[in-house]
Structure formats: structure tokens, C-alpha cells
Tab-separated table of C-alpha atoms and ligand atoms in Angstrom:
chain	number	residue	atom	x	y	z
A	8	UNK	CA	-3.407	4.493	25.909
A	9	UNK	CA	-6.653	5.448	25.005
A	10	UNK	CA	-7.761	9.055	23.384
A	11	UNK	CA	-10.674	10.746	21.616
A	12	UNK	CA	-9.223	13.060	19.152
A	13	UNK	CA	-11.483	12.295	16.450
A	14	UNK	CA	-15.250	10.471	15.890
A	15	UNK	CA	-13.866	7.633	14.218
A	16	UNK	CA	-11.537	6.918	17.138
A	17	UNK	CA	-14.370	4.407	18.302
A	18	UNK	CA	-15.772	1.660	16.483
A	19	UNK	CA	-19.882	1.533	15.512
A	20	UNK	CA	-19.382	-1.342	18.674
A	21	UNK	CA	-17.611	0.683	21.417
A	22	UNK	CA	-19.774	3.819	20.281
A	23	UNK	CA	-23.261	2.057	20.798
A	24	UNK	CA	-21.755	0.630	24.386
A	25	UNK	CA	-20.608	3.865	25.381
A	26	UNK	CA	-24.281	4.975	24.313
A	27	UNK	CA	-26.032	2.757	26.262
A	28	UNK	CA	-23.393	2.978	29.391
A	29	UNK	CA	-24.853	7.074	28.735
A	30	UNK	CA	-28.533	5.911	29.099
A	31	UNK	CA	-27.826	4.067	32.138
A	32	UNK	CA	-26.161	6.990	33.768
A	33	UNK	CA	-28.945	8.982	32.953
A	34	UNK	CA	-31.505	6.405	34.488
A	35	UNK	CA	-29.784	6.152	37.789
A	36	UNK	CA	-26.837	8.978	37.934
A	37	UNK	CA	-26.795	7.626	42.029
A	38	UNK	CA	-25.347	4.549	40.933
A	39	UNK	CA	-22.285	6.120	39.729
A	40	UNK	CA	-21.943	9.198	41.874
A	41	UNK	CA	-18.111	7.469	43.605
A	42	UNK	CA	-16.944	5.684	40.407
A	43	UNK	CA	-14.110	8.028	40.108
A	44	UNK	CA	-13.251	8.764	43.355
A	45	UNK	CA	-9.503	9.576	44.001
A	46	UNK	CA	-9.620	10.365	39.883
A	47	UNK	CA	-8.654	13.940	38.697
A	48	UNK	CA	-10.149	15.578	35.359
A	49	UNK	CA	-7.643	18.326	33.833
A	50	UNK	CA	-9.756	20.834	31.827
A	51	UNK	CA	-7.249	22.648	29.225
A	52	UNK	CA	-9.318	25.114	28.018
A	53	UNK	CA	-6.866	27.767	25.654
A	54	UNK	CA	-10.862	28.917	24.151
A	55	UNK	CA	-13.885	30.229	25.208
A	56	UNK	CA	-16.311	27.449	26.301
A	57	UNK	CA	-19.566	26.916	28.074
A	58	UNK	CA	-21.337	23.378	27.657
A	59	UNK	CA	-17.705	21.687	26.323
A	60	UNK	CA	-15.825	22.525	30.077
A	61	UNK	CA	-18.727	23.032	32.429
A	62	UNK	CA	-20.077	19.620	31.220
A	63	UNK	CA	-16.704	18.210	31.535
A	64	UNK	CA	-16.022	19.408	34.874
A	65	UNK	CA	-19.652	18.481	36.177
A	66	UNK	CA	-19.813	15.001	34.828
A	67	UNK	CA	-16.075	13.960	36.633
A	68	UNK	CA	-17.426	16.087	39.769
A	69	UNK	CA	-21.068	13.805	39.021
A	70	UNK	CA	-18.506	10.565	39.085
A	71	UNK	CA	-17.427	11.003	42.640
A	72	UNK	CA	-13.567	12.850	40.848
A	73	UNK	CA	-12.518	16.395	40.813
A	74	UNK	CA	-11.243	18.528	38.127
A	75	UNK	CA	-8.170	21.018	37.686
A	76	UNK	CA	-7.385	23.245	34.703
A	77	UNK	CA	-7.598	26.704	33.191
A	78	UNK	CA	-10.446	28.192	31.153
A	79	UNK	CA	-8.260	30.468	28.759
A	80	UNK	CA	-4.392	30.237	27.535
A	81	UNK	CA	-4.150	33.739	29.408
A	82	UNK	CA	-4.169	32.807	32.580
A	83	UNK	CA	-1.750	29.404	31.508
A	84	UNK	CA	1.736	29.110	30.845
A	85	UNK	CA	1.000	29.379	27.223
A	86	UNK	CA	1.431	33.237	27.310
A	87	UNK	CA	4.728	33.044	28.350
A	88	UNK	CA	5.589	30.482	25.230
A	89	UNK	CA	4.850	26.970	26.262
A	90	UNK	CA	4.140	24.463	23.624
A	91	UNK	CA	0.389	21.964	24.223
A	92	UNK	CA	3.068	19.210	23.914
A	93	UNK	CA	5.403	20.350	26.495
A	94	UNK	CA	2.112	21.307	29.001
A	95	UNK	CA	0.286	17.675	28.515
A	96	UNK	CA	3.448	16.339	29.904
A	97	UNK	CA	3.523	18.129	33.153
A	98	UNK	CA	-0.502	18.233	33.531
A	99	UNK	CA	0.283	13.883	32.638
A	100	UNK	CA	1.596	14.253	36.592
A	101	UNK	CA	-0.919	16.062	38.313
A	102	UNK	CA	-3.977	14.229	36.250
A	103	UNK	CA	-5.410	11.513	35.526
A	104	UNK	CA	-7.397	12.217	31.920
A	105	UNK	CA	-7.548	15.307	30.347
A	106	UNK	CA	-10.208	17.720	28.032
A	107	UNK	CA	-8.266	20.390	25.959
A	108	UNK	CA	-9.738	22.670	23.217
A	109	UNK	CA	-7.487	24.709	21.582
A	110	UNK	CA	-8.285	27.130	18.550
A	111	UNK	CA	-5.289	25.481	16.105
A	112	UNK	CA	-6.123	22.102	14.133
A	113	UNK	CA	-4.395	19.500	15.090
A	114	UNK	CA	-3.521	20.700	18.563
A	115	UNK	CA	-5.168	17.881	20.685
A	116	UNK	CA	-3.694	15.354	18.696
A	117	UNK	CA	-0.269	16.771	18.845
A	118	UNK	CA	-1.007	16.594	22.880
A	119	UNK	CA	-1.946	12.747	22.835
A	120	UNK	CA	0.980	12.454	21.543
A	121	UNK	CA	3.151	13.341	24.219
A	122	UNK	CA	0.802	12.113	27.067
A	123	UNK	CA	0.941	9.646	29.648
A	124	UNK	CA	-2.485	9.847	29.894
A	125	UNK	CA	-5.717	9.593	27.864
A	126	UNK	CA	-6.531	13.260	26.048
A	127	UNK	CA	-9.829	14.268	24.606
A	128	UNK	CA	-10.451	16.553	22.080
A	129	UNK	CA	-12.771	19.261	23.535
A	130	UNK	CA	-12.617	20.977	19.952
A	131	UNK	CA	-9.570	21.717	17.605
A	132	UNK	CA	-10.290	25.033	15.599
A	133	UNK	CA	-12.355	24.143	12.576
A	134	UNK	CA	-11.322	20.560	12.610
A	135	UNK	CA	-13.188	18.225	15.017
A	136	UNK	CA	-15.414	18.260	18.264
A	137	UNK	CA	-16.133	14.812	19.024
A	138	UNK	CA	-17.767	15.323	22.337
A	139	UNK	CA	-20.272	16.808	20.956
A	140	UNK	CA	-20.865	14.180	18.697
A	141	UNK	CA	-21.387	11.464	21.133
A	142	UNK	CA	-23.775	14.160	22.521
A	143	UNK	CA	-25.556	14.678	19.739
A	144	UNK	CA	-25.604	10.506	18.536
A	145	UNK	CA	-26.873	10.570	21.824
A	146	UNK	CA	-29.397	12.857	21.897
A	147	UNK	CA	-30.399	11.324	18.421
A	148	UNK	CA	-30.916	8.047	19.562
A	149	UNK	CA	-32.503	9.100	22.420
A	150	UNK	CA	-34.812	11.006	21.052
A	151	UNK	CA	-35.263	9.267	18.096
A	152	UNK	CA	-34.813	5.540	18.589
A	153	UNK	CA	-32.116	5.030	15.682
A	154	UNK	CA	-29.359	6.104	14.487
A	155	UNK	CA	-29.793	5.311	10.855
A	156	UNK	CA	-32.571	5.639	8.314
A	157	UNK	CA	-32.804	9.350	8.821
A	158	UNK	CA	-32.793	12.414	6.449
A	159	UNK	CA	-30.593	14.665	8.236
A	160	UNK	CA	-30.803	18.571	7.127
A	161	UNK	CA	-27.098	20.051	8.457
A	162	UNK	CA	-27.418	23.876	8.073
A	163	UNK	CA	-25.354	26.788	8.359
A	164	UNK	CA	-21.704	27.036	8.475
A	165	UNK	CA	-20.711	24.004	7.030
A	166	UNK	CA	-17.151	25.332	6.478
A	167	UNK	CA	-15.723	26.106	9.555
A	168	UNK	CA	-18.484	24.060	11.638
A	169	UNK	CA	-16.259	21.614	13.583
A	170	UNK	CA	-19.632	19.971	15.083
A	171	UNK	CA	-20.410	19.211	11.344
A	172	UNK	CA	-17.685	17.601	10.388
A	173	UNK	CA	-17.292	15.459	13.095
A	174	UNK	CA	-21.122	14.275	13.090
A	175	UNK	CA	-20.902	13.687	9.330
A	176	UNK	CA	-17.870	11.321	9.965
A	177	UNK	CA	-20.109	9.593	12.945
A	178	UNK	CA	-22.948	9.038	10.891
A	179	UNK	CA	-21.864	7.941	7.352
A	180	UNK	CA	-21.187	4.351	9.355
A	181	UNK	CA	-25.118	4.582	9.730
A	182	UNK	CA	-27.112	2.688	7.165
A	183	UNK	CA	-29.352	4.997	4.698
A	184	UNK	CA	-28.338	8.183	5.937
A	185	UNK	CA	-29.209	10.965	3.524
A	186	UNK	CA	-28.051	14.343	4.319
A	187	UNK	CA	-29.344	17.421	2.981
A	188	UNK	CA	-26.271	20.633	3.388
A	189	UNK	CA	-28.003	24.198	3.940
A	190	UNK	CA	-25.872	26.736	3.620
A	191	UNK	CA	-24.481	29.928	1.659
A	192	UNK	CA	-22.263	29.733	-1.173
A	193	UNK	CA	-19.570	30.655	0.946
A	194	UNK	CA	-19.784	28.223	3.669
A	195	UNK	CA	-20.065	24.997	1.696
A	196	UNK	CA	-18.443	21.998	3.725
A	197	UNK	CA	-14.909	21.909	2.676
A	198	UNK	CA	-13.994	19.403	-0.320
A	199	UNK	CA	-12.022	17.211	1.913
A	200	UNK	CA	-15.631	16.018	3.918
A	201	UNK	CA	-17.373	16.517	0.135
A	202	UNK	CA	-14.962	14.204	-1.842
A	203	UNK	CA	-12.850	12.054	0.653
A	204	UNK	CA	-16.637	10.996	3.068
A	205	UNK	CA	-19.346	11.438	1.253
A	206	UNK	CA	-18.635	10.333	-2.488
A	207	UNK	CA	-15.995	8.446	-1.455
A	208	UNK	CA	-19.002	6.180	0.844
A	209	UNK	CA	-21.758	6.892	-1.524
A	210	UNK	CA	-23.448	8.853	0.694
A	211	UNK	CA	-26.992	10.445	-0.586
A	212	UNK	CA	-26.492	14.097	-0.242
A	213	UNK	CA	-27.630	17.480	-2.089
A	214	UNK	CA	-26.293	20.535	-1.019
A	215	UNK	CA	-29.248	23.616	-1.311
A	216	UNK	CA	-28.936	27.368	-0.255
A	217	UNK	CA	-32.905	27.915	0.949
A	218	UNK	CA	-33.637	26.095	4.401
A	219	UNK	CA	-37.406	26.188	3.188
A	220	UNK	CA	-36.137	24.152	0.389
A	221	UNK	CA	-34.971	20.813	2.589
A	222	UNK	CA	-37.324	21.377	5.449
A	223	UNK	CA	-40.368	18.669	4.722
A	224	UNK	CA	-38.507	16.035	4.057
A	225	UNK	CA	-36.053	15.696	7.240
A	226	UNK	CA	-36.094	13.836	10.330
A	227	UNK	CA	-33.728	16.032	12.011
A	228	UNK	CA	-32.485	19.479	11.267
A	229	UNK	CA	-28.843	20.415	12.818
A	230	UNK	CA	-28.535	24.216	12.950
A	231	UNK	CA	-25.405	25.924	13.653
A	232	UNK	CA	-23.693	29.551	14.182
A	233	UNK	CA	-22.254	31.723	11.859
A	234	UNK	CA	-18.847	31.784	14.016
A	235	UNK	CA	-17.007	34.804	13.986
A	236	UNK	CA	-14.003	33.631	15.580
A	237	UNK	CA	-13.308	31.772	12.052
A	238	UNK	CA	-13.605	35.108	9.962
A	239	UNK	CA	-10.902	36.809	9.095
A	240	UNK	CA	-13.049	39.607	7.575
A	241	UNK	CA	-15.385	41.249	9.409
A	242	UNK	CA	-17.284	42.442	6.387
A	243	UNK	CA	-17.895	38.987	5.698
A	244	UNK	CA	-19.274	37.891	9.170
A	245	UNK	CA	-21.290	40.688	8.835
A	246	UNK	CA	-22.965	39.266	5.294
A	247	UNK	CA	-23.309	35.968	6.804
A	248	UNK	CA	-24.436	36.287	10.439
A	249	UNK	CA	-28.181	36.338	9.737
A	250	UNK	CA	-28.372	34.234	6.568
A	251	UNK	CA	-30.959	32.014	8.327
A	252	UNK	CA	-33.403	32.254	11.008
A	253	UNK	CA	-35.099	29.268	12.131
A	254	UNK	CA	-38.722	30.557	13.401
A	255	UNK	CA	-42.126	29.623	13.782
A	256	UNK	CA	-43.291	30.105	10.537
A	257	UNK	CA	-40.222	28.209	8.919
A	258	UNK	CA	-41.469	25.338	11.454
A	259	UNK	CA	-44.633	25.077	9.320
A	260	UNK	CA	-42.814	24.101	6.763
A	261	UNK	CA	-41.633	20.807	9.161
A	262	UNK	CA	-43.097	17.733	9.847
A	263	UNK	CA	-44.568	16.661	13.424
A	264	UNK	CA	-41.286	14.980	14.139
A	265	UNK	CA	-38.824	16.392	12.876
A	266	UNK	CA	-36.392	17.152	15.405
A	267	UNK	CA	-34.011	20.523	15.858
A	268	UNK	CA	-30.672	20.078	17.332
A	269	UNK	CA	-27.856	22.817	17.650
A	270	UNK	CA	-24.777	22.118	19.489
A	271	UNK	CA	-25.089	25.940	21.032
A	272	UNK	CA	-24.491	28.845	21.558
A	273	UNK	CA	-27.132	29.950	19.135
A	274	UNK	CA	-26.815	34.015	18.218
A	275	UNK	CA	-30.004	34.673	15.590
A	276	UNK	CA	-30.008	31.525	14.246
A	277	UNK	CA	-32.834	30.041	15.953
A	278	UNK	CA	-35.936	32.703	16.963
A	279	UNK	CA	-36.018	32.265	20.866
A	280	UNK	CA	-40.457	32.043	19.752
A	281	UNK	CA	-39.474	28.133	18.608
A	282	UNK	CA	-37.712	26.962	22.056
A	283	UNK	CA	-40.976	26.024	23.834
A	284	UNK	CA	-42.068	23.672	20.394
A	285	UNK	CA	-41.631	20.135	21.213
A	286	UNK	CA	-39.472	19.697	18.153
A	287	UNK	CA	-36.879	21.945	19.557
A	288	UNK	CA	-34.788	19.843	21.471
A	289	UNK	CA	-31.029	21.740	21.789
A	290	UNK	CA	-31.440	22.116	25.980
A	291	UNK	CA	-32.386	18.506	26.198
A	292	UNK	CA	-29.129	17.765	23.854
A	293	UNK	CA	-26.845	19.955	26.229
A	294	UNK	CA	-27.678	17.430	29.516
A	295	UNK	CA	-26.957	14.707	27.182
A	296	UNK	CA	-23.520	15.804	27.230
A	297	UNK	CA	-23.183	15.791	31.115
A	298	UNK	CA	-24.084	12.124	30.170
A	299	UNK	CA	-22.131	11.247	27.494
A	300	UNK	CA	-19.403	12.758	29.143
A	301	UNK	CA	-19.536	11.124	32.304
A	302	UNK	CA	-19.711	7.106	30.149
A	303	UNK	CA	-16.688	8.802	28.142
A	304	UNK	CA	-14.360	9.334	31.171
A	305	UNK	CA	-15.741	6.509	32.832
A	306	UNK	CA	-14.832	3.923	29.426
A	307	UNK	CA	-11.058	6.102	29.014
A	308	UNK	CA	-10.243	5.423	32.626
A	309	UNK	CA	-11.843	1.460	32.071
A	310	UNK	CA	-13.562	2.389	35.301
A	311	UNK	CA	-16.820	-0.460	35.488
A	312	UNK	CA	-18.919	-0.633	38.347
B	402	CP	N1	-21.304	23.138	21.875
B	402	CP	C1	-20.180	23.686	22.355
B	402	CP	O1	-19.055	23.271	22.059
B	402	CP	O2	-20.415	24.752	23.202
B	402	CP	P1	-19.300	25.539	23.978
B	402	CP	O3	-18.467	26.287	22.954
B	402	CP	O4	-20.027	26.454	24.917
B	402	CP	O5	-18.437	24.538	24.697
């Protein structure tokens, strides 16, 4: 059995074929508009989401399947006390592959591991999102033409930032990746991404407070939220929220190519006066994932045309 719970659950081989499986989808989506006929996609959804279960639900729907599911744990049997592991084994009978997000770490993979079928992580609390990875390795390669040599500028919460984590893991199997960590004191990337990936791999990295600071030297700059949902002071939130803004004069400061990706929502982080630059490329990045999706359900279920 087959499951995504975390980036490294596919090697640099299977990621690049699931890549280019992505590319071909987007070329000619026609081609694989019955693939998954007869196929059912169960969305378990016990957090708010927009691109994660829309894109989900529209790439099996894209693939000829159709989807099932709940998009909060209020309207599921988990209000009434039901454990993920205990659900995944009655949605195993009424699905065929399933997409959960949940806000506790650790909760997808407790799921795979009472399924009878393959479970993707849709995003575990602070932990992991590996979807969006492949959507952004995607949208990187795309975009970009590689996926290594790059100077990659991460910025923002780097603490609780699940899409962080998971695309540092991703990457560091990328030769002469250097990345550069924006972010306030208080939302450093935890010690356990710090000392266990990046020294452990010799990884080039500096970590700087001042986005001005990192922005002429990087190919790419990954933005993210301040999330309140991860706060458990509001006071602090508060602090945080606007620590940077992303506009056009800060886009001086960038080279021609340099390319913006956020994994979205945005609140303040990026000026809305930037979306119509070339550089800023985080709508593009969110049909990658209808993409990315689609190759990913289509390689879990070994469905080939
Ligand atoms: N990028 C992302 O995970 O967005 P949603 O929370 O809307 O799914």
C-alpha cells in the first residue's frame, strides 16, 4: 500500500516521473479526463481548506472519478468522539484513496496506518503538507527549468509553516541548493529542520531577519502567512501578523527573474500592487496543484493510460 504522508515518501526518481506525468496532464488534460472512472476520492477535511480540497476534489472529478467527504470535523463523526484511525477504516469501504488534513501532527500517518487504502496527507498541523510540495517542485520546475542550483529565500513563519518544512525536506536532495530563512526571532524554523536537515546535509543556509537583506541574490522567494491558528496568544499574532510586506518597492530590490511563490492564502503578506508583475507567480502555482494532484492519484491508484 502506497501513501504520501511525508515529502520524502518518494524517491528523487518517482518524484521527477510523477513531475513529468504532471506536465503531460497539463499539456493534454483530454487525454486523461476517464482514467479514473468507477474510482472514488474521500476528502477528510477536519480543517479549513481552499486550494488543498477543492484541488483534490477537481483533479479526481478532472480524472473521469468522483469524490465523497466532509469539509470540517463538525459536520463528521468526530464530534461525537471518533478516533482518524477508527474513521479511515470505515471511509477504506466506501473509497478508493483518500486526502485528510487534520490540525494534530501525526494524524495522517496514524490513519495510513489503519487503512486499506492509500492516504495522503492534505496537511498535519505544523508538521507536513506534501501536496503542496509537489505543487510547488512543480511549479518550480516549470517555471524555472531546474530544480537545483537555486538560491531559495523561504520567508515568514518558518516555525509553524508546514509548507516550509516539507519543501526544505524536498529540496535538500537537490544539488547546490542554498537557502536563505527570513523571518522574526520568534518564528525561526524549529531546531529539528535546523540541526537534523540542514547541518546534518551540509546545506548552505543563513538565517536573516530583513527581507531587503536576502532579496538580490535569490532565484526564488517563498513567502508565507503569519498563521493564527498556530498562536496560542493573541498578543503575539498581533506582533507578528505584518512583520513583512512584500510590495513593489521591495521588488526593486529583486532581480528580473526571481520568482515569488506562496502556497496561499496570503493576508498582508504580499501587497495585492505586485500580483500583475511577471515575477509573481502564486495563481499560476495554485493550477499546478490541480495537476500535480491529478499525476498523484493517478501514480497511488497505479492507474497508466
Ligand atoms: N496552500 C494551502 O494549503 O491552502 P489551503 O489551506 O486553502 O488548502
Amino acid at each position: 500500500m502506497n501513501h504520501i504522508i511525508s515529502p520524502l515518501d518518494m524517491s528523487v526518481d518517482e518524484l521527477e516521473k510523477l513531475l513529468d506525468l504532471a506536465n503531460d496532464i497539463e499539456r493534454d488534460p483530454a487525454k486523461y479526463a476517464h482514467v479514473c472512472e468507477g474510482k472514488r476520492l474521500a476528502s477528510l477535511f477536519y480543517e479549513p481548506s481552499t486550494r488543498t480540497r477543492l484541488s483534490f476534489e477537481a483533479a479526481m472529478m478532472n480524472l473521469g472519478g468522483k469524490v465523497l467527504g466532509f469539509s470540517e470535523a463538525g459536520s463528521s463523526s468526530a464530534m461525537k468522539g471518533e478516533s482518524v484511525s477508527d474513521t479511515i477504516r470505515v471511509v477504506s469501504c466506501y473509497a478508493d484513496i483518500a486526502a485528510i488534513r487534520h490540525p494534530k501532527e501525526g494524524a495522517a500517518l496514524v490513519a495510513s496506518m489503519a487503512s486499506k487504502i492509500p492516504v495522503i496527507n492534505a496537511g498535519d498541523g505544523g508538521h507536513q503538507h506534501p501536496t503542496q510540495t509537489l505543487t510547488d517542485l512543480l511549479t518550480i520546475r516549470s517555471l524555472k527549468g531546474r530544480l537545483d542550483h537555486l538560491t531559495i529565500g523561504l520567508c515568514g513563519d518558518l516555525k509553524f509553516g508546514r509548507t516550509v518544512h516539507s519543501l526544505i525536506e524536498a529540496l535538500v536532495r537537490y544539488e547546490n541548493i542554498t537557502f536563505i530563512l527570513i523571518s522574526p526571532e520568534e518564528l525561526r524554523i524549529p531546531s529539528y529542520i535546523r540541526n537534523g536537515i540542514l547541518q546534518k546535509e551540509n546545506i548552505f543556509y543563513r538565517e536573516v531577519v530583513r527581507l531587503e537583506d536576502a532579496l538580490p541574490e535569490l532565484d526564488l522567494l517563498y513567502m508565507t502567512r503569519v498563521q493564527k491558528e498556530r498562536f496560542f496568544n493573541e498578543d503575539d499574532y498581533v506582533r507578528m501578523k505584518d512583520f513583512y510586506i512584500l510590495d513593489a518597492n521591495k521588488m526593486k530590490l529583486a532581480g528580473p527573474d526571481m520568482l515569488v511563490l506562496h502556497p496561499l492564502p496570503r493576508v498582508n503578506e504580499i501587497s495585492v500592487e505586485i500580483d500583475n508583475d511577471p515575477r509573481a507567480v502564486y495563481f499560476k502555482q495554485a493550477q499546478y496543484g490541480v495537476y500535480v494532484r491529478m499525476a498523484l492519484i493517478m501514480t497511488l491508484l497505479d492507474i497508466h493510460l
